[in-house]
Short mmCIF file of C-alpha atoms in Angstrom, two decimals:
data_model
loop_
_atom_site.label_atom_id
_atom_site.label_comp_id
_atom_site.label_asym_id
_atom_site.label_seq_id
_atom_site.Cartn_x
_atom_site.Cartn_y
_atom_site.Cartn_z
CA MET O 22 -79.05 -41.86 179.17
CA GLU O 23 -78.39 -38.58 180.99
CA GLU O 24 -77.05 -38.69 184.25
CA LYS O 25 -79.67 -37.76 187.43
CA LYS O 26 -78.07 -35.48 189.16
CA ILE O 27 -77.84 -36.26 192.96
CA ILE O 28 -78.26 -33.21 195.71
CA LYS O 29 -75.19 -34.27 198.11
CA PHE O 30 -75.61 -33.48 201.68
CA GLU O 31 -71.91 -33.76 202.43
CA SER O 32 -70.28 -32.67 204.98
CA LEU O 33 -67.92 -29.68 203.90
CA GLY O 34 -67.01 -27.61 207.50
CA TYR O 35 -70.32 -26.04 208.64
CA CYS O 36 -73.76 -28.34 208.10
CA PRO O 37 -76.55 -26.98 209.88
CA VAL O 38 -79.19 -29.87 209.73
CA ARG O 39 -76.10 -32.51 210.46
CA ASN O 40 -74.92 -30.16 213.37
CA VAL O 41 -78.86 -29.76 214.56
CA ILE O 42 -80.38 -32.53 213.77
CA GLY O 43 -77.33 -34.63 215.31
CA ARG O 44 -77.49 -32.86 218.49
CA LEU O 45 -81.32 -33.08 219.05
CA GLY O 46 -81.45 -36.16 217.41
CA ASP O 47 -80.82 -38.62 220.57
CA LYS O 48 -82.98 -40.67 222.52
CA TRP O 49 -83.48 -37.99 225.23
CA SER O 50 -83.29 -33.93 223.77
CA ILE O 51 -86.84 -34.35 222.07
CA LEU O 52 -88.55 -35.63 225.54
CA ILE O 53 -86.72 -32.76 227.48
CA LEU O 54 -88.02 -30.16 225.33
CA THR O 55 -91.46 -31.26 225.23
CA SER O 56 -91.41 -31.79 228.83
CA LEU O 57 -90.47 -28.14 228.83
CA HIS O 58 -93.14 -26.64 226.93
CA VAL O 59 -96.00 -28.76 228.71
CA ASN O 60 -94.79 -28.02 232.14
CA GLY O 61 -92.91 -24.82 231.80
CA LYS O 62 -90.63 -23.94 234.42
CA LEU O 63 -88.66 -26.95 235.64
CA ARG O 64 -85.97 -28.60 238.26
CA PHE O 65 -83.59 -30.41 237.52
CA SER O 66 -85.92 -33.28 239.64
CA GLU O 67 -89.20 -32.36 238.08
CA ILE O 68 -88.10 -32.95 234.32
CA GLN O 69 -86.68 -36.86 235.32
CA ARG O 70 -89.79 -37.22 237.30
CA SER O 71 -91.69 -36.28 234.23
CA ILE O 72 -89.50 -38.06 231.83
CA GLY O 73 -89.14 -41.52 233.60
CA ASP O 74 -86.54 -43.31 232.57
CA ILE O 75 -83.25 -41.00 232.10
CA SER O 76 -80.10 -41.35 233.85
CA GLN O 77 -78.97 -38.72 236.40
CA ARG O 78 -75.55 -38.60 233.83
CA MET O 79 -77.79 -38.47 230.73
CA LEU O 80 -80.30 -35.67 231.70
CA THR O 81 -77.33 -33.72 233.20
CA VAL O 82 -75.17 -33.62 229.46
CA THR O 83 -78.70 -33.11 227.85
CA LEU O 84 -79.17 -30.41 229.42
CA ARG O 85 -75.95 -28.89 229.06
CA SER O 86 -75.52 -29.33 225.48
CA MET O 87 -79.11 -27.52 224.72
CA GLU O 88 -78.28 -24.76 227.18
CA ALA O 89 -74.61 -24.29 225.41
CA ASP O 90 -76.87 -23.85 222.26
CA GLY O 91 -79.15 -21.79 223.41
CA ILE O 92 -82.22 -23.63 223.26
CA ILE O 93 -83.22 -23.94 227.22
CA ARG O 94 -81.86 -21.06 229.44
CA ARG O 95 -80.76 -22.59 233.44
CA GLU O 96 -81.40 -20.62 235.82
CA VAL O 97 -79.64 -20.88 239.81
CA HIS O 98 -81.18 -19.27 242.54
CA ALA O 99 -79.51 -18.15 245.79
CA GLU O 100 -81.33 -20.42 248.15
CA VAL O 101 -79.88 -23.26 250.33
CA PRO O 102 -79.94 -25.43 249.20
CA PRO O 103 -79.47 -24.03 245.65
CA ARG O 104 -82.64 -23.89 243.24
CA VAL O 105 -81.93 -24.92 239.58
CA GLU O 106 -84.74 -24.27 237.17
CA TYR O 107 -85.08 -25.25 233.22
CA GLU O 108 -86.73 -23.79 230.74
CA LEU O 109 -87.05 -22.61 226.75
CA THR O 110 -85.51 -19.36 226.25
CA LEU O 111 -87.11 -17.96 222.90
CA LEU O 112 -85.36 -19.83 220.53
CA GLY O 113 -86.68 -23.11 221.76
CA LYS O 114 -89.51 -21.83 222.44
CA SER O 115 -89.72 -21.06 217.99
CA LEU O 116 -88.53 -24.90 217.54
CA PHE O 117 -91.34 -26.75 219.60
CA PRO O 118 -93.59 -26.34 216.77
CA HIS O 119 -91.30 -28.18 214.10
CA ILE O 120 -91.20 -30.77 217.08
CA LYS O 121 -94.39 -30.51 217.73
CA ALA O 122 -95.05 -32.16 214.63
CA LEU O 123 -92.85 -35.07 214.80
CA VAL O 124 -94.53 -35.96 218.21
CA ASP O 125 -97.53 -34.91 216.27
CA TRP O 126 -97.00 -37.21 214.04
CA ALA O 127 -95.34 -40.17 216.21
CA GLN O 128 -98.07 -41.07 217.70
CA ASP O 129 -100.41 -40.74 214.63
CA ASN O 130 -98.14 -43.69 213.13
CA MET O 131 -97.30 -45.71 216.04
CA GLU O 132 -99.21 -48.58 215.78
CA GLU O 133 -99.00 -48.96 212.14
CA ILE O 134 -95.18 -48.63 212.46
CA LYS O 135 -95.05 -51.21 215.52
CA THR O 136 -96.50 -53.90 212.54
CA ASN O 137 -93.92 -53.33 210.22
CA ARG O 138 -91.97 -54.17 212.56
CA GLU O 139 -93.51 -57.11 213.69
CA LYS O 140 -92.93 -58.15 210.32
CA GLN O 141 -89.57 -58.08 209.56
#
């Protein structure tokens, strides 16, 4: 019997799949990206209201991570009090069709998933 060749996804240095999915696969990133895509440029409090149950700390941490990756842009306006707005960058906009496909799949299949979970 011939041994099946298995493609390995080992963490040998820099793995783009682990790196990007690890960053975007948390509980909040896709919701934040979707909110910014649908609503356009938003202030911190507007993002928080659009998502609902995200803590201020978690929103801050997630926004900083996505800003560091260049997926969103943070713009500080020199006003009193300071106004800070967030929006998708070109890189973030190029990601959104892929996010939308995942969001659409989740919406289309949630009932079946819920049914399967209830069987467990």
